[in-house]
Each structure stands twice: as structure tokens, then as C-alpha cells.
């Protein structure tokens, strides 16, 4: 059988070797106290028997040495036990134990010289019996390692063999042969026991390692199952459990839903690596402003959630939302470029706003949508009226595609007039739709529905086709100087080839591109990376260009320079209180100056009162449109209105029908 030193042949690692040797040392030490007590008892009775047979002072000396040896070995047990617990010290302990056992065996071997000795017929039976007995006992008591019991047995049995051989008798020779066989059997049994112990210990160690590995793997799997791998935050599955637990235990809870404003544009502009950096940075900032007991999750994409628990959860949520807005706006450095992101936040409370996990999420999502509708970078707490708005949006989206396919969306045209004489110089095409169960909805809601359903191109094509048909009719009536405008969103400039689609529209309608004006929101210059290229492509094929809602997105003149812009259309928010606001008058005066610098015409939208007209005209604005002059008209009524105005010699003809 193999000893522990050859166990490494079975692919035993160094760490496993140390652990096996440590286990061997502990196992050998465990019965050692009992073994030494028994050893002392046997030594005492043997000495008494020998003394009775032949009184000899050496017997007392021998007994004293054996007793002293056993006492020293007993005293060393605690020290050896502590040493055995130290990493890599098992082998040293086994070596010490083997040495002390060998010393004990040497002492026991001298018993053959005591009294009348083993050489006489009277004593050799007892001495051989005692030496064989303690040898067998050593092997029985120490089955973890062969060296200590063999260290004890070999000198003891060797002394017996030599003593018997010295007799030179046949009986002694027979006993010697039996002792040699006994020694071989003891050696074999001891090695077999050690090998079995080592195999068992290796199996135990490897089982423990496997169990530990499985535990680590399970922990990793659990972490993967419950954690977002990119940010380290809780994931949607854990979020669902958090919300469900709060509802089920009736603990007041506030839910904050957040997403990053225009995150897709960051991804499209700077790449997905930049987007990942933004997500990780935002997640770290969320953790920095929340407490350990707050549950922060990433639900996917750029959507995050925070669950707060406790009686004052709603108040804490509102305070936390303010911190989150500030934290989100801190610039993020990406390859030397400073990127500024913002977040919108919706808040809902259970049980105040909802009594189920689904309702709580939907309420917070509704509030988040309201925050975006208010201009983004806002915080909204759920109100019941918001659910009505969500239901309204759901109904609009439900009917929208069918209405578009069946040509149920009408297009009306609002005249654009010169402010000094109210002459009609253009029309703006505006989609007009009455939704079942709701009624008339505005252009903004239609644009949102189209974007949500992926039908923006179809809606714009529909409006542009109607605009082109009106332009064709205007040509037939001789109004070749009047253009018809329509809107294209910033998202459309990025998502498809607007110029190719519009060129197809005018070709089918039989009109020149110059008869149509494409109105693009000022915001497109900031969020659409290739907006300039798209606008240049539109101008190149002949379309006129207008920057809509000018002044609201704070585009610099440098960003507009070089673009073939025909009109700058002032954002209607600047018209409120214009007649009495020197600040707004100065701003519009500056806009007029920018338009002149760009060789463009300044226009105003949303004129609702006479004082708007007078103030705008005095500030240098040439063209305007709004309810003060005309409501949007059908194509037929738009032509009629133009005919009436022409017949009247450009006299002020206004009306809502």
C-alpha cells in the first residue's frame, strides 16, 4: 500500500497534501492520552511481574524512564494540537510524533534486558507477549498514519527477535518466525489503514471543495439572477419582488421611475461604449444619493427605479428626486468630451396611489410620462388626472394606424400673412383628426402617437402629400409665389431619408419642391447629429427650409450659419405679454437681427391678439399666423379665402371658417 508521500501520484495538490497531513496529525493526537495511560499501566504491571521474578534495581529505573517519557508526551499534546491547526504544519507534527514513538519503542525494547531477561525459558513468554501487545495496540490506536505506530513497534519487536535468536533454540526460532510475520502483518495493516484514511480524507476535502465551489457558483448565479450585470444594481426581477413584498406586507412605499432624457441620441451620436459609461456613471450617482436600505434597480435600457419604504416614503421620494436631478446634470467625461445628461422622474405611492404592484408601476410610469410632457428634466408625482391622460393616449394610439390607412386624418391649412397688410403669402399644413370616444386632437398628440407606433414617416408623407396637392391647386389658380409648409420632427431627420421621401411626394403630385417649405424644430440642430446634412440635402433638391419654434432650444447662430434657411419661425411662448415686456421685445429684436444675418425671413406663430401684431410689426417681424387672423381651413376654404383676399385687393379678410 502507498504511504501519504506517494498519494500525490493521484494528482494530489500541495494544498490537499497539507490538509491531509493536518488531518493525520489531528487523528493521531486524538487517542494519544488514552494510549499513553494504557502504556503506563502495562509498563507498571510488567515491571511488577519482573520484580517479583527477579528483583533488579534496573527495573525501577526502566519504569521511571517509561513513565517520564509518557508524561512528557502527554504534556506535549496541547502544544502539538495547536501546531497541527497551523497551515502546513501537519507534517512537522507527524515527524515529532514519530520520533517520540520511536523513543518510546527504544525504551520498551530494553525490557528484554531486565530481570532474568528474554534469554531464559521462564520470562521470554511474558516479554514477547507484552512487546507484541503494545505493538499491536499502537497500530490499532493510530490508523491515520503508519509512521508513529511503526516507530513504536519496530524497535520493540526487533528486541524480542534478537533476544530469541540469542537462545539458539528451535522454540526461539519458531517464535522469531511468528514475530517477523506478525511485524509484517502489522506493517501491512498500518500502511493499509493510512492509505484508507488518506483516501477518505481526500474524498472529504474534495467534497468540501466541491460544496464550496457549488456554493460560490450558486451565489454567482443568484447574483446574476438578481443583479444588473452592467451597473451592479438590482435588476427588474428583484425590483418586482421588492414592490410585491412592500404591497403584500402593507408597508407604505414610494416608487421613483427614472429614465435618461434623449439617451438614444447619446448612443447614436457617441456610440454604445459612451452609452454604457453614461449608464454606469448615472447608476453610481443614484447609489451615492440614496441610503443603503433604499432599493435601487435598473429595469433595462436607460430606465431605473428606486423603492423607498416607510411612513414618510413619499416625502423622502420628493426630496430624493431633487437630488437625483442635480446629480444627473453633472457633466460626464467621455474620451475628453463633456457630455451632459438629464433625467425625468415619476413618483407614485402605495397605498395612496395604488394597491397592487402593477398599479404602482403604472402610476409611476404615468407620472414619468407627464414629466416628459412638461419638457423633460422634471419630477412629477402621480395624480388621478394623469391616468385619464394615459387612457387618452392609449385610445389615440389604438385608432391611429387604422385612421391613417383609411385616410381618416384630414389636413387643414392655416394662412400665413404679411403683418403690414395681411396679405396671404403661405399656408401651413396641419393634421386634423377626430378620435372616437375623445373628439378632436391636436397635431402634437398625433405626432406622439405616430412616433410611439413607428409611423412618423407615414404621417409626414400623408401631410406632405396633401400640402403638395394644395400647392398644385394654387399653381392652377396662378398663385405660384405661395408656398405650403409642413412639419418634420427631429427624430425623423435621423430615422429615414426625408429628402428622398418628400421628393417622391412632389413628383407624384406634379409640383416643384420649391412650392413646399419643410419646417424643422430648432431642437433638431442639437439632437440630430446629421441634421445639417439632411437640411442641406432637402435644400439641394429645391425644398424651402424653415426653423420652427426658434428661440426655445438656444441654438447659436454659428450652428445655423451656412444653412440655406428661408424662414425663422419664432416660438409662440415669446408672444405672451409681448406688448408689455421689454425683455421679450429685446429678444425678438435680436431674433430679427439673426434672421437678417442669415438672409432669412422672420415669422411668428400663435398670434392671438391685435397687440401681438402691432408689437411684432414694430420689431421687424414680417409674417405671422394665428387665431387672430385665421383658424386652420380645409383646402377648399383655404383657396376660397385666398381668392376673396385677392379679389379685395389684399384687404384684411379674416375668419375661422
Coordinates of C-alpha atoms in Angstrom, one line a residue, residues 23-411:
X23 CA -6.0 15.6 9.4
X24 CA -3.5 12.8 10.0
X25 CA -1.8 14.7 12.8
X26 CA -5.1 15.5 14.5
X27 CA -6.3 11.9 14.2
X28 CA -3.1 10.5 15.7
X29 CA -3.2 13.0 18.6
X30 CA -6.9 12.3 19.4
X31 CA -6.4 8.9 21.1
X32 CA -3.0 9.6 22.4
X33 CA -3.9 10.4 26.0
X34 CA -5.7 7.0 26.4
X35 CA -2.8 5.2 24.6
X36 CA -0.2 6.7 26.9
X37 CA -2.2 5.9 30.1
X38 CA -2.6 2.3 28.9
X39 CA 1.1 2.3 28.1
X40 CA 2.0 3.4 31.6
X41 CA -0.3 0.8 33.1
X42 CA 1.2 -2.0 31.1
X43 CA 4.7 -0.8 32.0
X44 CA 3.8 -0.8 35.7
X45 CA 2.3 -4.3 35.7
X46 CA 5.2 -5.7 33.6
X47 CA 7.8 -4.1 36.0
X48 CA 5.9 -5.6 39.0
X49 CA 5.9 -9.1 37.4
X50 CA 9.6 -8.8 36.5
X51 CA 10.5 -7.6 40.0
X52 CA 8.6 -10.5 41.5
X53 CA 10.6 -12.9 39.4
X54 CA 14.0 -11.3 39.8
X55 CA 14.4 -8.2 41.9
X56 CA 16.6 -5.8 39.9
X57 CA 17.1 -2.1 40.5
X58 CA 17.2 -1.6 36.7
X59 CA 13.6 -2.5 36.6
X60 CA 12.7 0.6 38.7
X61 CA 14.9 2.8 36.5
X62 CA 13.3 1.4 33.3
X63 CA 9.8 2.1 34.8
X64 CA 10.8 5.6 35.7
X65 CA 12.1 6.3 32.3
X66 CA 9.0 5.0 30.6
X67 CA 6.7 6.9 32.9
X68 CA 8.7 10.1 32.4
X69 CA 8.6 9.6 28.6
X70 CA 4.8 9.2 28.7
X71 CA 4.4 12.2 31.0
X72 CA 6.4 14.4 28.5
X73 CA 4.4 13.1 25.6
X74 CA 1.2 13.8 27.5
X75 CA 2.3 17.3 28.3
X76 CA 3.2 17.9 24.6
X77 CA -0.3 17.0 23.3
X78 CA -1.8 20.6 23.6
X79 CA 1.2 22.2 22.0
X80 CA 1.2 19.7 19.2
X81 CA -2.6 20.1 18.8
X82 CA -2.2 23.9 18.3
X83 CA 0.7 23.3 15.9
X84 CA -1.4 20.9 13.9
X85 CA -4.0 23.6 13.3
X86 CA -1.5 25.9 11.7
X87 CA -1.4 25.7 7.8
X88 CA 1.4 23.4 6.5
X89 CA 2.5 22.2 10.0
X90 CA 0.9 18.7 9.9
X91 CA 4.0 17.1 8.5
X92 CA 6.2 18.5 11.3
X93 CA 3.7 17.3 14.0
X94 CA 3.7 13.8 12.4
X95 CA 7.5 13.9 12.4
X96 CA 7.6 14.8 16.1
X97 CA 5.0 12.1 16.9
X98 CA 7.0 9.5 15.0
X99 CA 10.2 10.5 16.8
X100 CA 8.6 10.3 20.3
X101 CA 7.0 7.0 19.4
X102 CA 10.4 5.6 18.3
X103 CA 12.0 6.8 21.5
X104 CA 9.2 5.0 23.4
X105 CA 9.8 1.9 21.3
X106 CA 13.5 2.0 22.2
X107 CA 12.7 2.2 25.9
X108 CA 10.3 -0.7 25.6
X109 CA 12.9 -2.7 23.7
X110 CA 15.2 -2.6 26.8
X111 CA 12.7 -4.7 28.8
X112 CA 14.3 -7.7 27.2
X113 CA 17.4 -7.0 29.3
X114 CA 15.6 -6.6 32.6
X115 CA 15.4 -9.3 35.3
X116 CA 16.4 -12.7 34.1
X117 CA 16.0 -11.4 30.5
X118 CA 14.4 -12.9 27.5
X119 CA 17.1 -15.5 27.2
X120 CA 15.7 -17.8 29.9
X121 CA 12.8 -20.1 29.5
X122 CA 11.0 -18.6 32.4
X123 CA 10.4 -15.0 31.2
X124 CA 10.5 -14.8 27.4
X125 CA 6.9 -15.7 27.0
X126 CA 5.7 -12.6 29.1
X127 CA 8.2 -10.3 27.5
X128 CA 7.3 -11.4 23.9
X129 CA 3.6 -11.1 24.8
X130 CA 4.0 -7.6 26.2
X131 CA 6.1 -6.3 23.2
X132 CA 3.7 -7.8 20.7
X133 CA 0.8 -6.4 22.6
X134 CA 2.0 -2.8 22.7
X135 CA 3.0 -3.0 19.1
X136 CA -0.5 -4.2 18.1
X137 CA -2.1 -1.6 20.3
X138 CA -0.1 1.2 18.7
X139 CA -1.3 0.2 15.3
X140 CA -4.9 -0.1 16.4
X141 CA -4.9 3.2 18.2
X142 CA -3.2 5.1 15.3
X143 CA -4.7 4.2 11.9
X144 CA -4.3 7.6 10.3
X145 CA -0.5 7.5 9.8
X146 CA 1.8 4.4 9.7
X147 CA 5.0 6.1 10.9
X148 CA 4.2 6.7 14.6
X149 CA 2.9 3.1 15.4
X150 CA 5.7 1.6 13.3
X151 CA 8.2 3.8 15.1
X152 CA 6.9 2.2 18.3
X153 CA 6.6 -1.4 17.1
X154 CA 9.8 -1.9 15.1
X155 CA 12.4 -1.4 17.9
X156 CA 10.2 -3.3 20.4
X157 CA 9.7 -6.3 18.2
X158 CA 13.3 -6.2 16.9
X159 CA 14.5 -6.5 20.5
X160 CA 12.2 -9.5 21.0
X161 CA 13.5 -11.1 17.8
X162 CA 17.2 -10.6 18.7
X163 CA 16.6 -11.9 22.3
X164 CA 15.0 -15.1 21.0
X165 CA 17.7 -15.6 18.3
X166 CA 20.3 -15.4 21.0
X167 CA 18.8 -18.5 22.7
X168 CA 19.8 -20.6 19.7
X169 CA 16.8 -22.9 20.3
X170 CA 14.3 -24.4 17.9
X171 CA 11.4 -22.9 20.1
X172 CA 13.0 -19.5 19.9
X173 CA 13.4 -19.8 16.1
X174 CA 9.7 -20.7 15.7
X175 CA 8.7 -17.7 17.9
X176 CA 11.0 -15.4 15.8
X177 CA 9.4 -16.5 12.6
X178 CA 6.0 -15.8 14.1
X179 CA 7.2 -12.4 15.3
X180 CA 8.6 -11.5 11.9
X181 CA 5.3 -12.5 10.3
X182 CA 3.5 -10.5 13.0
X183 CA 5.7 -7.5 12.2
X184 CA 5.0 -7.8 8.5
X185 CA 1.3 -8.0 9.2
X186 CA 1.4 -5.0 11.5
X187 CA 3.3 -3.0 8.9
X188 CA 0.9 -4.0 6.1
X189 CA -2.1 -3.2 8.3
X190 CA -0.7 0.1 9.3
X191 CA 0.1 1.1 5.7
X192 CA -3.4 -0.1 4.6
X193 CA -5.1 1.9 7.4
X194 CA -3.1 5.0 6.4
X195 CA -3.9 4.6 2.7
X196 CA -7.6 4.2 3.6
X197 CA -7.6 7.2 5.9
X198 CA -5.8 9.3 3.2
X199 CA -8.3 8.3 0.5
X200 CA -11.2 9.1 2.8
X201 CA -9.7 12.4 3.8
X202 CA -9.0 13.3 0.1
X203 CA -12.6 12.5 -0.7
X204 CA -13.8 14.6 2.2
X205 CA -11.6 17.5 1.2
X206 CA -12.6 17.4 -2.4
X207 CA -16.2 17.1 -1.5
X208 CA -15.9 20.1 0.8
X209 CA -14.1 22.0 -2.0
X210 CA -16.9 20.9 -4.5
X211 CA -19.5 22.0 -2.0
X212 CA -17.8 25.4 -1.5
X213 CA -17.4 25.8 -5.3
X214 CA -21.1 25.0 -5.7
X215 CA -21.9 27.5 -3.1
X216 CA -19.8 30.1 -4.8
X217 CA -21.4 29.2 -8.1
X218 CA -24.9 29.3 -6.7
X219 CA -24.0 32.7 -5.1
X220 CA -22.8 33.9 -8.5
X221 CA -25.9 32.6 -10.2
X222 CA -28.1 34.2 -7.6
X223 CA -26.3 37.4 -8.1
X224 CA -26.6 37.2 -11.9
X225 CA -30.3 36.4 -11.4
X226 CA -30.9 39.4 -9.1
X227 CA -28.3 41.9 -10.3
X228 CA -27.9 44.0 -13.4
X229 CA -24.5 42.9 -14.8
X230 CA -23.6 46.4 -16.2
X231 CA -24.3 48.6 -13.2
X232 CA -24.3 46.2 -10.3
X233 CA -27.8 47.4 -9.3
X234 CA -30.8 45.2 -8.6
X235 CA -32.5 44.1 -11.8
X236 CA -36.1 44.0 -12.9
X237 CA -36.8 40.6 -11.4
X238 CA -35.5 41.8 -8.0
X239 CA -37.4 45.1 -8.4
X240 CA -40.6 43.1 -9.0
X241 CA -40.0 41.2 -5.8
X242 CA -39.3 44.4 -3.8
X243 CA -42.5 46.0 -5.0
X244 CA -44.6 42.9 -4.4
X245 CA -43.1 42.5 -0.9
X246 CA -44.0 46.1 0.0
X247 CA -47.5 45.7 -1.2
X248 CA -48.0 42.2 0.4
X249 CA -46.7 43.4 3.8
X250 CA -48.7 46.6 3.7
X251 CA -45.6 48.7 4.2
X252 CA -46.0 52.3 2.7
X253 CA -43.8 52.5 -0.3
X254 CA -42.8 55.2 -2.8
X255 CA -41.7 54.3 -6.3
X256 CA -39.5 56.6 -8.3
X257 CA -39.2 55.7 -12.0
X258 CA -36.4 57.5 -13.9
X259 CA -35.0 57.4 -17.4
X260 CA -32.4 59.5 -19.1
X261 CA -33.6 62.2 -21.4
X262 CA -32.5 61.6 -25.0
X263 CA -30.3 58.7 -24.1
X264 CA -30.8 57.1 -27.5
X265 CA -29.3 60.2 -29.1
X266 CA -26.2 59.9 -27.0
X267 CA -25.9 56.3 -28.1
X268 CA -26.4 57.2 -31.7
X269 CA -24.0 60.2 -31.6
X270 CA -21.1 58.9 -29.4
X271 CA -21.5 55.1 -29.7
X272 CA -22.6 52.4 -27.4
X273 CA -19.4 52.4 -25.3
X274 CA -20.2 56.0 -24.4
X275 CA -23.8 55.0 -23.6
X276 CA -22.5 52.3 -21.3
X277 CA -20.3 54.8 -19.5
X278 CA -23.3 57.1 -19.0
X279 CA -25.4 54.3 -17.6
X280 CA -22.7 53.2 -15.2
X281 CA -22.0 56.8 -14.1
X282 CA -25.7 57.5 -13.6
X283 CA -26.1 54.3 -11.6
X284 CA -23.2 55.3 -9.3
X285 CA -24.7 58.7 -8.8
X286 CA -28.0 57.1 -7.9
X287 CA -26.3 55.0 -5.3
X288 CA -24.5 58.0 -3.9
X289 CA -27.6 60.0 -3.1
X290 CA -29.7 57.0 -1.8
X291 CA -29.4 55.2 1.5
X292 CA -28.4 51.6 2.0
X293 CA -31.9 50.5 2.8
X294 CA -33.3 52.1 -0.4
X295 CA -33.8 49.6 -3.3
X296 CA -32.1 51.0 -6.5
X297 CA -32.7 49.0 -9.7
X298 CA -32.0 49.2 -13.4
X299 CA -35.1 47.9 -15.2
X300 CA -33.4 47.9 -18.6
X301 CA -32.1 50.3 -21.2
X302 CA -32.0 53.7 -19.6
X303 CA -34.9 53.1 -17.1
X304 CA -34.1 53.0 -13.4
X305 CA -36.2 52.6 -10.3
X306 CA -35.9 53.4 -6.6
X307 CA -38.2 51.9 -4.0
X308 CA -38.4 53.7 -0.6
X309 CA -40.2 52.2 2.4
X310 CA -41.7 53.8 5.5
X311 CA -44.3 56.1 6.7
X312 CA -42.6 59.2 5.2
X313 CA -41.7 57.4 1.9
X314 CA -43.4 59.9 -0.3
X315 CA -41.8 63.0 1.3
X316 CA -38.4 61.3 1.1
X317 CA -39.0 60.4 -2.5
X318 CA -39.7 64.0 -3.5
X319 CA -36.5 65.2 -1.7
X320 CA -34.5 62.4 -3.3
X321 CA -35.8 63.2 -6.7
X322 CA -34.5 66.8 -6.4
X323 CA -31.0 65.4 -5.5
X324 CA -31.2 63.0 -8.5
X325 CA -32.0 65.8 -10.9
X326 CA -28.9 67.7 -9.7
X327 CA -26.7 64.6 -9.7
X328 CA -27.7 63.7 -13.3
X329 CA -26.8 67.1 -14.7
X330 CA -23.2 66.8 -13.7
X331 CA -21.0 66.5 -16.9
X332 CA -19.7 63.1 -17.7
X333 CA -16.2 62.9 -19.3
X334 CA -16.0 60.5 -22.2
X335 CA -12.7 60.4 -24.0
X336 CA -12.1 64.1 -23.2
X337 CA -15.6 65.2 -24.2
X338 CA -18.0 66.6 -21.6
X339 CA -21.5 65.0 -22.0
X340 CA -24.4 66.4 -20.0
X341 CA -27.4 64.2 -19.5
X342 CA -30.6 64.8 -17.7
X343 CA -33.4 62.7 -16.2
X344 CA -37.1 62.8 -15.9
X345 CA -38.7 61.2 -12.8
X346 CA -42.2 59.9 -12.0
X347 CA -43.3 59.2 -8.4
X348 CA -46.1 57.1 -7.1
X349 CA -47.1 55.9 -3.6
X350 CA -48.7 52.8 -2.2
X351 CA -51.3 52.7 -0.9
X352 CA -52.1 56.4 -1.7
X353 CA -52.0 55.9 -5.4
X354 CA -52.1 52.2 -5.9
X355 CA -52.7 48.9 -4.0
X356 CA -51.1 46.4 -6.3
X357 CA -47.5 46.1 -7.8
X358 CA -48.8 46.6 -11.3
X359 CA -50.9 49.6 -10.4
X360 CA -48.0 51.2 -8.6
X361 CA -45.7 50.8 -11.5
X362 CA -48.3 52.1 -14.0
X363 CA -48.9 55.1 -11.8
X364 CA -45.2 55.9 -11.6
X365 CA -44.9 55.4 -15.3
X366 CA -47.8 57.7 -15.9
X367 CA -46.1 60.3 -13.8
X368 CA -42.9 59.8 -15.7
X369 CA -44.7 60.4 -19.0
X370 CA -46.2 63.6 -17.6
X371 CA -42.7 64.8 -16.6
X372 CA -41.5 64.3 -20.1
X373 CA -44.6 66.0 -21.5
X374 CA -43.8 69.1 -19.3
X375 CA -40.4 69.5 -21.0
X376 CA -38.2 66.8 -19.5
X377 CA -35.8 67.2 -16.6
X378 CA -38.8 67.3 -14.4
X379 CA -40.3 65.5 -11.4
X380 CA -44.0 64.6 -11.4
X381 CA -45.9 63.0 -8.6
X382 CA -48.8 60.8 -9.8
X383 CA -52.3 62.4 -9.8
X384 CA -55.5 60.7 -10.8
X385 CA -55.9 63.1 -13.8
X386 CA -52.7 61.6 -15.3
X387 CA -54.4 58.2 -15.7
X388 CA -57.0 59.9 -17.8
X389 CA -54.2 61.3 -19.9
X390 CA -52.7 57.8 -20.2
X391 CA -56.0 56.4 -21.2
X392 CA -56.4 59.1 -23.8
X393 CA -53.0 58.3 -25.2
X394 CA -53.9 54.6 -25.3
X395 CA -57.1 55.3 -27.2
X396 CA -55.4 57.6 -29.7
X397 CA -52.7 55.0 -30.4
X398 CA -55.3 52.3 -30.8
X399 CA -57.2 54.1 -33.5
X400 CA -54.3 55.9 -35.1
X401 CA -52.9 53.4 -37.6
X402 CA -56.4 52.5 -38.9
X403 CA -57.2 56.1 -39.3
X404 CA -54.0 56.7 -41.3
X405 CA -54.6 53.6 -43.5
X406 CA -58.2 54.6 -44.2
X407 CA -57.4 58.3 -44.9
X408 CA -59.5 59.4 -41.9
X409 CA -56.9 62.0 -40.9
X410 CA -57.8 65.3 -42.5
X411 CA -55.3 68.1 -43.2

